mmCIF file of C-alpha atoms and ligand atoms in Angstrom:
data_model
loop_
_atom_site.group_PDB
_atom_site.id
_atom_site.type_symbol
_atom_site.label_atom_id
_atom_site.label_comp_id
_atom_site.label_asym_id
_atom_site.label_seq_id
_atom_site.Cartn_x
_atom_site.Cartn_y
_atom_site.Cartn_z
ATOM 1 C CA MET E 1 255.977 140.329 70.451
ATOM 2 C CA LYS E 2 258.459 140.672 67.639
ATOM 3 C CA TYR E 3 260.198 137.406 66.215
ATOM 4 C CA ILE E 4 263.423 137.758 64.934
ATOM 5 C CA VAL E 5 265.526 134.910 62.581
ATOM 6 C CA ALA E 6 269.033 135.366 61.758
ATOM 7 C CA LEU E 7 270.446 132.729 60.011
ATOM 8 C CA GLY E 8 274.035 132.290 58.964
ATOM 9 C CA ASP E 9 274.170 129.721 55.859
ATOM 10 C CA GLY E 10 276.017 126.598 55.959
ATOM 11 C CA MET E 11 277.854 127.752 59.395
ATOM 12 C CA PRO E 12 278.326 124.040 60.661
ATOM 13 C CA ASP E 13 281.328 122.131 60.026
ATOM 14 C CA TYR E 14 283.646 119.137 61.026
ATOM 15 C CA PRO E 15 286.650 119.718 63.269
ATOM 16 C CA LEU E 16 289.554 120.850 60.817
ATOM 17 C CA GLU E 17 292.900 120.145 61.048
ATOM 18 C CA GLU E 18 293.764 123.438 60.297
ATOM 19 C CA LEU E 19 292.446 125.069 63.122
ATOM 20 C CA GLY E 20 293.800 122.790 65.737
ATOM 21 C CA GLY E 21 291.284 120.273 65.567
ATOM 22 C CA LYS E 22 288.297 122.678 66.195
ATOM 23 C CA THR E 23 285.309 123.501 63.796
ATOM 24 C CA PRO E 24 285.169 126.904 62.124
ATOM 25 C CA LEU E 25 282.171 127.710 64.882
ATOM 26 C CA GLN E 26 284.542 126.501 67.956
ATOM 27 C CA TYR E 27 287.349 128.325 66.500
ATOM 28 C CA ALA E 28 285.920 131.664 65.661
ATOM 29 C CA ARG E 29 285.786 134.424 68.291
ATOM 30 C CA THR E 30 281.644 134.673 68.582
ATOM 31 C CA PRO E 31 281.143 136.409 71.744
ATOM 32 C CA HIS E 32 277.361 137.494 71.161
ATOM 33 C CA MET E 33 276.362 133.981 69.865
ATOM 34 C CA ASP E 34 278.049 132.124 72.986
ATOM 35 C CA ARG E 35 276.449 134.710 75.229
ATOM 36 C CA LEU E 36 272.980 134.141 73.799
ATOM 37 C CA ALA E 37 273.587 130.374 74.081
ATOM 38 C CA ALA E 38 274.589 130.724 77.785
ATOM 39 C CA ASP E 39 271.279 132.283 78.494
ATOM 40 C CA GLY E 40 269.145 130.398 75.963
ATOM 41 C CA GLU E 41 267.746 127.111 74.762
ATOM 42 C CA VAL E 42 270.527 125.590 72.432
ATOM 43 C CA GLY E 43 269.634 122.420 70.570
ATOM 44 C CA SER E 44 269.660 121.115 67.042
ATOM 45 C CA VAL E 45 267.182 120.665 64.040
ATOM 46 C CA LYS E 46 267.418 118.429 60.977
ATOM 47 C CA THR E 47 266.165 120.452 58.300
ATOM 48 C CA ILE E 48 267.062 118.079 55.081
ATOM 49 C CA ASP E 49 265.070 114.795 54.938
ATOM 50 C CA GLU E 50 267.190 111.869 53.743
ATOM 51 C CA THR E 51 264.991 111.918 50.745
ATOM 52 C CA MET E 52 265.377 115.635 49.803
ATOM 53 C CA PRO E 53 268.223 117.309 47.830
ATOM 54 C CA ALA E 54 270.516 118.737 50.351
ATOM 55 C CA GLY E 55 270.017 122.406 49.286
ATOM 56 C CA SER E 56 269.407 125.929 50.833
ATOM 57 C CA ASP E 57 266.265 125.944 49.271
ATOM 58 C CA VAL E 58 265.167 122.860 51.047
ATOM 59 C CA ALA E 59 266.693 123.872 54.452
ATOM 60 C CA ASN E 60 265.205 127.237 54.542
ATOM 61 C CA MET E 61 261.796 126.191 53.365
ATOM 62 C CA ALA E 62 261.877 123.942 56.526
ATOM 63 C CA VAL E 63 263.241 126.389 58.861
ATOM 64 C CA LEU E 64 260.498 128.574 57.655
ATOM 65 C CA GLY E 65 257.999 126.287 58.927
ATOM 66 C CA TYR E 66 257.124 124.367 55.694
ATOM 67 C CA ASN E 67 257.538 120.741 55.095
ATOM 68 C CA PRO E 68 259.656 120.673 52.068
ATOM 69 C CA LEU E 69 258.310 116.778 51.482
ATOM 70 C CA ARG E 70 254.779 118.369 50.677
ATOM 71 C CA PHE E 71 255.880 121.962 49.318
ATOM 72 C CA TYR E 72 259.021 121.891 47.504
ATOM 73 C CA SER E 73 258.693 121.928 43.728
ATOM 74 C CA GLY E 74 262.536 123.078 42.804
ATOM 75 C CA ARG E 75 264.845 125.589 43.430
ATOM 76 C CA ALA E 76 264.781 128.213 40.535
ATOM 77 C CA PRO E 77 261.125 128.911 40.712
ATOM 78 C CA LEU E 78 261.722 129.997 44.475
ATOM 79 C CA GLU E 79 264.647 132.129 42.710
ATOM 80 C CA ALA E 80 262.248 133.623 40.018
ATOM 81 C CA ALA E 81 260.055 134.763 42.734
ATOM 82 C CA GLY E 82 262.891 136.544 44.507
ATOM 83 C CA MET E 83 263.910 137.849 41.226
ATOM 84 C CA GLY E 84 260.522 139.131 40.505
ATOM 85 C CA VAL E 85 259.751 137.141 37.673
ATOM 86 C CA ASP E 86 256.015 135.814 37.815
ATOM 87 C CA LEU E 87 255.743 132.281 36.581
ATOM 88 C CA GLU E 88 252.526 131.055 34.646
ATOM 89 C CA PRO E 89 251.552 127.497 35.749
ATOM 90 C CA SER E 90 253.060 125.911 32.630
ATOM 91 C CA ASP E 91 256.327 127.595 33.032
ATOM 92 C CA VAL E 92 259.415 125.715 34.066
ATOM 93 C CA ALA E 93 262.108 127.999 35.685
ATOM 94 C CA LEU E 94 265.699 126.767 35.411
ATOM 95 C CA ARG E 95 268.983 128.159 37.559
ATOM 96 C CA CYS E 96 271.182 129.289 34.827
ATOM 97 C CA ASN E 97 274.758 129.525 36.443
ATOM 98 C CA LEU E 98 277.865 130.977 34.811
ATOM 99 C CA VAL E 99 280.682 128.813 35.402
ATOM 100 C CA THR E 100 284.489 128.105 34.900
ATOM 101 C CA LEU E 101 285.243 124.669 32.958
ATOM 102 C CA SER E 102 288.707 123.425 32.297
ATOM 103 C CA ASP E 103 289.639 123.754 28.313
ATOM 104 C CA ASP E 104 289.650 120.053 27.980
ATOM 105 C CA GLU E 105 287.753 119.010 24.600
ATOM 106 C CA PRO E 106 285.165 117.555 23.880
ATOM 107 C CA TYR E 107 282.814 119.367 26.052
ATOM 108 C CA GLU E 108 282.205 116.262 28.587
ATOM 109 C CA LYS E 109 285.615 115.997 29.285
ATOM 110 C CA LYS E 110 285.937 119.252 30.809
ATOM 111 C CA VAL E 111 286.435 120.084 34.716
ATOM 112 C CA MET E 112 284.024 121.974 36.902
ATOM 113 C CA VAL E 113 286.571 124.324 37.889
ATOM 114 C CA ASP E 114 284.444 127.060 39.713
ATOM 115 C CA TYR E 115 280.648 127.198 39.789
ATOM 116 C CA SER E 116 280.676 130.784 40.404
ATOM 117 C CA SER E 117 283.467 131.887 37.668
ATOM 118 C CA GLY E 118 285.517 133.694 40.564
ATOM 119 C CA GLU E 119 282.193 135.270 41.895
ATOM 120 C CA ILE E 120 282.153 137.299 38.714
ATOM 121 C CA SER E 121 280.198 140.948 39.038
ATOM 122 C CA SER E 122 276.841 141.312 38.020
ATOM 123 C CA ALA E 123 277.462 143.966 35.622
ATOM 124 C CA GLU E 124 280.183 141.221 33.665
ATOM 125 C CA ALA E 125 277.341 138.723 34.135
ATOM 126 C CA HIS E 126 274.733 140.540 32.297
ATOM 127 C CA GLU E 127 276.693 141.190 29.578
ATOM 128 C CA LEU E 128 277.424 137.215 29.047
ATOM 129 C CA ILE E 129 273.953 136.166 29.602
ATOM 130 C CA ASN E 130 272.568 138.800 27.297
ATOM 131 C CA GLU E 131 274.750 137.291 24.221
ATOM 132 C CA VAL E 132 273.891 133.871 25.276
ATOM 133 C CA ALA E 133 270.117 134.942 25.132
ATOM 134 C CA VAL E 134 270.818 136.594 21.591
ATOM 135 C CA LYS E 135 272.675 133.720 20.272
ATOM 136 C CA LEU E 136 271.019 130.721 21.711
ATOM 137 C CA ARG E 137 267.599 131.310 22.839
ATOM 138 C CA GLU E 138 264.700 129.277 21.567
ATOM 139 C CA ASP E 139 260.783 130.142 21.175
ATOM 140 C CA GLY E 140 259.352 130.004 24.444
ATOM 141 C CA GLN E 141 262.736 130.129 26.649
ATOM 142 C CA ALA E 142 263.788 133.887 28.387
ATOM 143 C CA PHE E 143 266.788 134.516 30.273
ATOM 144 C CA TYR E 144 266.880 136.825 33.127
ATOM 145 C CA PRO E 145 270.293 137.828 34.361
ATOM 146 C CA GLY E 146 270.221 138.330 38.269
ATOM 147 C CA MET E 147 273.246 138.595 40.570
ATOM 148 C CA SER E 148 276.826 137.575 40.201
ATOM 149 C CA TYR E 149 276.898 134.182 38.971
ATOM 150 C CA ARG E 150 272.855 133.040 39.564
ATOM 151 C CA HIS E 151 270.687 133.795 36.683
ATOM 152 C CA LEU E 152 267.675 132.274 35.490
ATOM 153 C CA LEU E 153 265.871 130.577 32.477
ATOM 154 C CA VAL E 154 262.214 130.099 32.032
ATOM 155 C CA TRP E 155 260.821 127.713 29.503
ATOM 156 C CA GLN E 156 257.163 127.893 28.697
ATOM 157 C CA GLY E 157 255.870 124.308 28.719
ATOM 158 C CA GLY E 158 259.296 122.947 29.700
ATOM 159 C CA PRO E 159 259.719 119.344 31.204
ATOM 160 C CA VAL E 160 260.526 118.992 34.715
ATOM 161 C CA GLU E 161 261.279 115.205 34.487
ATOM 162 C CA LEU E 162 264.864 116.084 33.986
ATOM 163 C CA VAL E 163 268.285 114.756 36.197
ATOM 164 C CA LEU E 164 270.354 118.091 36.626
ATOM 165 C CA THR E 165 273.034 118.521 39.111
ATOM 166 C CA PRO E 166 274.109 121.555 40.993
ATOM 167 C CA PRO E 167 277.560 122.438 39.760
ATOM 168 C CA HIS E 168 278.763 123.313 43.331
ATOM 169 C CA ASP E 169 278.602 119.417 43.835
ATOM 170 C CA ILE E 170 281.042 118.751 41.176
ATOM 171 C CA THR E 171 283.832 120.985 41.644
ATOM 172 C CA GLY E 172 287.115 119.615 40.409
ATOM 173 C CA LYS E 173 285.214 116.778 38.726
ATOM 174 C CA GLU E 174 284.906 116.015 35.183
ATOM 175 C CA ILE E 175 281.273 116.976 33.786
ATOM 176 C CA GLY E 176 280.343 114.323 31.703
ATOM 177 C CA PRO E 177 278.523 111.957 34.208
ATOM 178 C CA TYR E 178 276.525 114.940 35.276
ATOM 179 C CA LEU E 179 275.365 116.625 32.025
ATOM 180 C CA PRO E 180 271.322 117.135 31.694
ATOM 181 C CA GLN E 181 269.552 113.577 31.452
ATOM 182 C CA GLY E 182 266.099 112.995 31.238
ATOM 183 C CA LYS E 183 262.760 114.593 29.062
ATOM 184 C CA GLN E 184 264.148 116.664 26.389
ATOM 185 C CA CYS E 185 267.579 117.208 28.083
ATOM 186 C CA GLU E 186 269.313 117.703 24.590
ATOM 187 C CA VAL E 187 267.597 121.023 24.479
ATOM 188 C CA LEU E 188 269.370 121.966 27.784
ATOM 189 C CA LEU E 189 272.624 120.007 26.538
ATOM 190 C CA ARG E 190 272.923 122.420 23.423
ATOM 191 C CA LEU E 191 272.564 125.201 25.389
ATOM 192 C CA MET E 192 275.247 124.765 27.709
ATOM 193 C CA GLN E 193 277.516 123.189 25.021
ATOM 194 C CA GLU E 194 277.143 126.042 22.390
ATOM 195 C CA SER E 195 277.638 128.573 25.248
ATOM 196 C CA SER E 196 281.318 127.146 25.769
ATOM 197 C CA SER E 197 281.975 127.901 22.197
ATOM 198 C CA PHE E 198 281.821 131.568 22.082
ATOM 199 C CA LEU E 199 281.813 132.638 25.898
ATOM 200 C CA PRO E 200 285.671 132.189 26.581
ATOM 201 C CA SER E 201 286.432 134.586 23.944
ATOM 202 C CA HIS E 202 284.128 136.973 24.729
ATOM 203 C CA PRO E 203 285.611 140.606 25.679
ATOM 204 C CA VAL E 204 284.325 140.358 29.297
ATOM 205 C CA ASN E 205 286.037 137.342 29.719
ATOM 206 C CA ARG E 206 289.437 138.369 28.023
ATOM 207 C CA ARG E 207 289.361 141.409 30.603
ATOM 208 C CA ARG E 208 288.892 139.095 33.253
ATOM 209 C CA LEU E 209 291.615 136.597 32.336
ATOM 210 C CA GLN E 210 293.902 139.506 32.008
ATOM 211 C CA ASN E 211 293.058 141.063 35.391
ATOM 212 C CA GLY E 212 293.754 137.614 37.002
ATOM 213 C CA PHE E 213 290.088 136.605 37.343
ATOM 214 C CA ARG E 214 288.292 133.473 36.408
ATOM 215 C CA ALA E 215 286.568 133.564 32.867
ATOM 216 C CA ALA E 216 282.923 132.568 32.623
ATOM 217 C CA THR E 217 283.330 129.680 29.729
ATOM 218 C CA SER E 218 279.727 128.086 29.873
ATOM 219 C CA ILE E 219 276.242 127.895 31.454
ATOM 220 C CA TRP E 220 275.066 125.219 33.627
ATOM 221 C CA LEU E 221 271.550 124.865 33.775
ATOM 222 C CA TRP E 222 269.771 123.178 37.168
ATOM 223 C CA GLY E 223 267.349 123.352 39.677
ATOM 224 C CA GLN E 224 264.108 122.788 37.544
ATOM 225 C CA GLY E 225 260.622 123.213 38.722
ATOM 226 C CA LYS E 226 257.225 124.951 38.454
ATOM 227 C CA LYS E 227 255.775 127.591 40.868
ATOM 228 C CA PRO E 228 255.134 126.482 44.721
ATOM 229 C CA SER E 229 251.766 127.111 46.525
ATOM 230 C CA LEU E 230 252.853 127.710 49.830
ATOM 231 C CA ASP E 231 250.241 128.736 52.701
ATOM 232 C CA SER E 232 250.996 132.297 53.448
ATOM 233 C CA PHE E 233 252.817 132.980 57.016
ATOM 234 C CA ARG E 234 250.096 135.266 58.139
ATOM 235 C CA GLU E 235 247.505 132.417 58.017
ATOM 236 C CA LYS E 236 250.207 129.990 59.471
ATOM 237 C CA TYR E 237 251.201 132.098 62.490
ATOM 238 C CA GLY E 238 249.215 135.344 62.230
ATOM 239 C CA LEU E 239 252.172 137.610 62.024
ATOM 240 C CA GLU E 240 253.306 139.907 59.129
ATOM 241 C CA GLY E 241 256.593 139.889 58.194
ATOM 242 C CA SER E 242 259.782 140.783 56.121
ATOM 243 C CA VAL E 243 262.749 138.448 54.754
ATOM 244 C CA ILE E 244 266.353 140.068 54.189
ATOM 245 C CA SER E 245 268.722 138.178 51.988
ATOM 246 C CA ALA E 246 270.971 138.680 49.220
ATOM 247 C CA VAL E 247 270.167 135.488 47.852
ATOM 248 C CA ASP E 248 266.963 135.448 45.202
ATOM 249 C CA LEU E 249 266.267 131.963 46.426
ATOM 250 C CA VAL E 250 265.631 133.069 50.136
ATOM 251 C CA LYS E 251 263.753 136.293 49.086
ATOM 252 C CA GLY E 252 261.885 134.000 46.789
ATOM 253 C CA LEU E 253 260.816 131.627 49.391
ATOM 254 C CA GLY E 254 259.740 134.720 51.548
ATOM 255 C CA VAL E 255 257.537 136.339 48.652
ATOM 256 C CA CYS E 256 255.980 132.512 48.082
ATOM 257 C CA ALA E 257 255.049 132.633 51.679
ATOM 258 C CA GLY E 258 253.688 136.391 51.598
ATOM 259 C CA LEU E 259 256.505 137.987 53.007
ATOM 260 C CA LYS E 260 257.808 141.281 52.034
ATOM 261 C CA ALA E 261 261.387 140.965 50.401
ATOM 262 C CA VAL E 262 263.591 143.853 51.540
ATOM 263 C CA ASP E 263 266.504 144.821 49.367
ATOM 264 C CA VAL E 264 269.519 145.763 51.081
ATOM 265 C CA PRO E 265 271.941 147.978 49.285
ATOM 266 C CA GLY E 266 275.448 146.402 49.751
ATOM 267 C CA ALA E 267 274.149 142.954 50.626
ATOM 268 C CA THR E 268 276.087 140.806 48.003
ATOM 269 C CA GLY E 269 275.901 137.097 49.071
ATOM 270 C CA ASN E 270 279.519 137.040 49.976
ATOM 271 C CA ILE E 271 282.472 138.235 52.396
ATOM 272 C CA GLU E 272 282.028 141.682 51.134
ATOM 273 C CA THR E 273 278.418 141.883 52.112
ATOM 274 C CA ASP E 274 277.190 144.646 54.315
ATOM 275 C CA PHE E 275 276.455 142.702 57.368
ATOM 276 C CA LYS E 276 275.600 145.620 59.509
ATOM 277 C CA ALA E 277 273.302 147.057 56.992
ATOM 278 C CA LYS E 278 270.901 143.704 57.221
ATOM 279 C CA ALA E 279 270.662 144.012 60.977
ATOM 280 C CA ALA E 280 269.749 147.639 60.671
ATOM 281 C CA TYR E 281 267.353 147.190 57.764
ATOM 282 C CA GLY E 282 265.953 144.246 59.943
ATOM 283 C CA LEU E 283 265.335 146.648 63.084
ATOM 284 C CA GLN E 284 263.743 149.101 61.040
ATOM 285 C CA GLU E 285 261.344 146.568 59.665
ATOM 286 C CA LEU E 286 260.158 145.858 63.088
ATOM 287 C CA ARG E 287 259.696 149.828 63.603
ATOM 288 C CA ASP E 288 257.660 149.954 60.594
ATOM 289 C CA GLY E 289 255.375 147.345 62.220
ATOM 290 C CA ALA E 290 256.517 143.920 60.970
ATOM 291 C CA ASP E 291 256.003 141.345 63.654
ATOM 292 C CA PHE E 292 258.493 139.020 62.096
ATOM 293 C CA VAL E 293 261.948 139.386 60.652
ATOM 294 C CA TYR E 294 264.223 136.618 58.827
ATOM 295 C CA ILE E 295 267.849 137.948 58.067
ATOM 296 C CA HIS E 296 269.839 135.226 56.178
ATOM 297 C CA VAL E 297 273.483 135.926 55.544
ATOM 298 C CA GLU E 298 275.204 133.655 52.861
ATOM 299 C CA ALA E 299 278.953 134.339 53.696
ATOM 300 C CA PRO E 300 279.972 131.326 55.567
ATOM 301 C CA ASP E 301 278.416 128.759 53.069
ATOM 302 C CA GLU E 302 280.169 130.495 50.359
ATOM 303 C CA ALA E 303 283.409 130.059 52.258
ATOM 304 C CA GLY E 304 282.607 126.374 53.075
ATOM 305 C CA HIS E 305 282.073 125.776 49.025
ATOM 306 C CA HIS E 306 285.351 127.243 48.521
ATOM 307 C CA GLY E 307 287.151 124.870 50.883
ATOM 308 C CA ASP E 308 288.509 127.859 52.974
ATOM 309 C CA ALA E 309 288.748 127.592 56.666
ATOM 310 C CA GLY E 310 290.126 130.977 57.379
ATOM 311 C CA LEU E 311 287.581 132.913 55.258
ATOM 312 C CA LYS E 312 284.689 130.803 56.858
ATOM 313 C CA VAL E 313 285.824 131.793 60.446
ATOM 314 C CA GLN E 314 286.302 135.141 59.229
ATOM 315 C CA ALA E 315 282.607 135.018 57.789
ATOM 316 C CA ILE E 316 281.375 133.651 61.028
ATOM 317 C CA GLU E 317 283.195 136.257 62.962
ATOM 318 C CA GLU E 318 281.376 138.862 61.069
ATOM 319 C CA PHE E 319 277.891 137.218 61.226
ATOM 320 C CA ASP E 320 278.336 137.356 65.446
ATOM 321 C CA GLU E 321 279.722 140.682 65.508
ATOM 322 C CA LYS E 322 277.742 142.714 62.851
ATOM 323 C CA VAL E 323 274.309 140.855 62.783
ATOM 324 C CA VAL E 324 273.673 138.956 65.925
ATOM 325 C CA GLY E 325 275.569 141.817 68.095
ATOM 326 C CA GLU E 326 273.757 144.745 66.247
ATOM 327 C CA LEU E 327 270.535 142.873 66.720
ATOM 328 C CA ARG E 328 271.367 142.224 70.513
ATOM 329 C CA SER E 329 271.945 145.949 71.173
ATOM 330 C CA GLY E 330 269.145 146.965 69.007
ATOM 331 C CA LEU E 331 266.171 144.620 70.027
ATOM 332 C CA LYS E 332 266.512 146.426 73.558
ATOM 333 C CA GLU E 333 264.195 148.990 72.250
ATOM 334 C CA PHE E 334 261.346 146.558 72.088
ATOM 335 C CA PRO E 335 259.327 145.565 74.921
ATOM 336 C CA GLU E 336 259.132 142.099 73.987
ATOM 337 C CA TYR E 337 261.006 139.887 71.467
ATOM 338 C CA ARG E 338 262.287 136.524 70.711
ATOM 339 C CA LEU E 339 265.313 135.656 68.702
ATOM 340 C CA MET E 340 266.725 132.704 66.932
ATOM 341 C CA VAL E 341 269.901 132.276 65.887
ATOM 342 C CA LEU E 342 270.708 129.189 63.994
ATOM 343 C CA SER E 343 272.022 127.647 60.391
ATOM 344 C CA ASP E 344 270.560 125.923 57.519
ATOM 345 C CA HIS E 345 272.557 122.900 57.071
ATOM 346 C CA PRO E 346 276.315 122.296 57.476
ATOM 347 C CA THR E 347 278.902 123.280 54.586
ATOM 348 C CA PRO E 348 282.135 121.582 55.557
ATOM 349 C CA VAL E 349 285.156 122.981 54.436
ATOM 350 C CA PRO E 350 286.723 119.154 53.559
ATOM 351 C CA VAL E 351 283.768 118.007 51.296
ATOM 352 C CA ARG E 352 282.999 121.760 50.124
ATOM 353 C CA THR E 353 279.261 121.000 49.614
ATOM 354 C CA HIS E 354 276.108 120.621 51.920
ATOM 355 C CA THR E 355 275.547 117.887 53.975
ATOM 356 C CA ARG E 356 272.391 116.684 56.157
ATOM 357 C CA GLU E 357 273.489 116.513 59.826
ATOM 358 C CA PRO E 358 271.284 118.320 62.191
ATOM 359 C CA VAL E 359 272.311 122.147 62.889
ATOM 360 C CA ILE E 360 272.286 124.234 65.946
ATOM 361 C CA TYR E 361 269.591 126.750 66.734
ATOM 362 C CA CYS E 362 269.486 128.777 69.655
ATOM 363 C CA ILE E 363 266.541 130.724 71.095
ATOM 364 C CA THR E 364 266.363 133.706 73.396
ATOM 365 C CA PRO E 365 264.874 134.278 75.784
ATOM 366 C CA PRO E 366 264.211 130.200 75.790
ATOM 367 C CA THR E 367 260.622 129.061 75.274
ATOM 368 C CA GLY E 368 260.608 127.461 78.566
ATOM 369 C CA LEU E 369 259.684 124.105 77.176
ATOM 370 C CA PHE E 370 263.240 122.706 77.609
ATOM 371 C CA PRO E 371 265.731 123.761 80.259
ATOM 372 C CA VAL E 372 268.441 126.241 79.623
ATOM 373 C CA ARG E 373 271.531 123.981 79.858
ATOM 374 C CA MET E 374 274.723 125.077 81.837
ATOM 375 C CA GLY E 375 277.821 125.808 79.861
ATOM 376 C CA GLY E 376 276.117 126.927 76.899
ATOM 377 C CA VAL E 377 278.341 127.661 73.672
ATOM 378 C CA PHE E 378 277.249 128.497 70.122
ATOM 379 C CA GLU E 379 278.901 125.103 68.767
ATOM 380 C CA GLU E 380 278.102 121.771 67.210
ATOM 381 C CA THR E 381 279.066 119.688 70.048
ATOM 382 C CA PHE E 382 276.667 121.828 72.426
ATOM 383 C CA ALA E 383 273.987 121.658 70.467
ATOM 384 C CA ALA E 384 273.988 118.201 69.731
ATOM 385 C CA SER E 385 273.687 117.336 73.736
ATOM 386 C CA GLY E 386 270.383 119.319 73.285
ATOM 387 C CA PRO E 387 266.948 118.487 72.247
ATOM 388 C CA LEU E 388 266.803 117.724 68.665
ATOM 389 C CA PHE E 389 263.878 118.560 66.165
ATOM 390 C CA GLU E 390 263.681 115.591 63.766
ATOM 391 C CA GLN E 391 261.219 117.580 61.617
ATOM 392 C CA GLY E 392 262.734 120.457 60.881
ATOM 393 C CA TYR E 393 259.626 122.543 59.879
ATOM 394 C CA THR E 394 258.143 122.029 63.511
ATOM 395 C CA LEU E 395 261.091 124.414 64.891
ATOM 396 C CA MET E 396 259.292 127.319 63.392
ATOM 397 C CA ASP E 397 256.029 126.583 65.384
ATOM 398 C CA HIS E 398 258.054 125.979 68.377
ATOM 399 C CA PHE E 399 260.040 129.433 68.270
ATOM 400 C CA ILE E 400 256.718 131.313 67.558
ATOM 401 C CA LEU E 401 254.209 129.582 69.414
ATOM 402 C CA GLY E 402 256.660 128.746 72.529
ATOM 403 C CA GLY E 403 255.186 125.188 73.274
ATOM 404 C CA LYS E 404 251.524 126.345 72.801
ATOM 405 C CA GLN E 405 249.632 124.159 70.439
ATOM 406 C CA ARG E 406 248.881 126.006 67.397
ATOM 407 C CA GLY E 407 245.200 125.807 67.683
ATOM 408 C CA GLU E 408 245.164 127.682 70.737
ATOM 409 C CA GLN E 409 246.864 130.630 69.145
ATOM 410 C CA ILE E 410 245.752 130.732 65.536
ATOM 411 C CA LYS E 411 242.173 131.058 64.587
HETATM 412 ZN ZN1 ZN X 1 272.270 126.985 52.800
#
């Protein structure tokens, strides 16, 4: 039996005026997902506990079958694993965004204009991060350049008792109230503030402004934590598997769970991503012997963060056609498989950040534990009238074990 998960990050949404009162999932043309929903088991899953941060890290950890209340130790250590950076037990990893702040002075009066610096290219970002490292790094600190605006700071013996804010949660807001607080917060504040003294005039940024792009005017540190210790997916389910994602966070989750992280050329994490290649690489992993493949597509979430309903509809349609559609036709070569299409959390266009409502999942062929309901379509309302998994991490048990007790299947 082959198991495939296709996850469209942040797809669920609210009814939007600009879409005639429909949600992007209702408005988008999604023949493949609707076909699956007509024949499959459709319900919803609560992936983010009320006491946890509403992040893709927590949500994807739950979807992968791990209880975040027990295993979650911060976002950046997962990203470090995805970037191939091995943390020592005393290391604290922090996400280092390149962001666009307004020109207001002093620093705390600046406004968070763009958490992604206009989705700056990796090549440009690497120059800037190197400059930050050369000018500001203290003993025991190391900067690692990542993809686009997403980078990493590892701080040997650093504190985790910090209150740090994800920059995508404060778009359009003055940053003062959201600057680092807690143990040794002044160290991080200095790095952030001083970066804004030389980044705006860096040649990379001058060129970006000339070409009509946003400048990366400051670093922004958040998501701190130490290396997590997950039981391996193999121990849990007896399956060997792979994870495919453009996002280091999801790759790293897979790595921490003992899955193989597969690099796909052209996977960017935004609308320009090569959707079809993800499906093709996923199918190849199955041919090469993987029992389980987890394909994560970031683009709908990015569109939600940018508050762009049209772009979100487009991302959902591309996910449907080029990932789900390709999988539907490609999976026919395997005698037995089970496919789950789902999301991790809503990223509603009006709020431009993640929310905690349960999200849709669809399993085909159905497990048989819940009836296939008439009139199935892949959208929020239909999902909400089906079964609900209150503890998100139990959905993977259900998907893989299909109603069997875990003890019967796993030795
Ligand atoms: Zn997400």
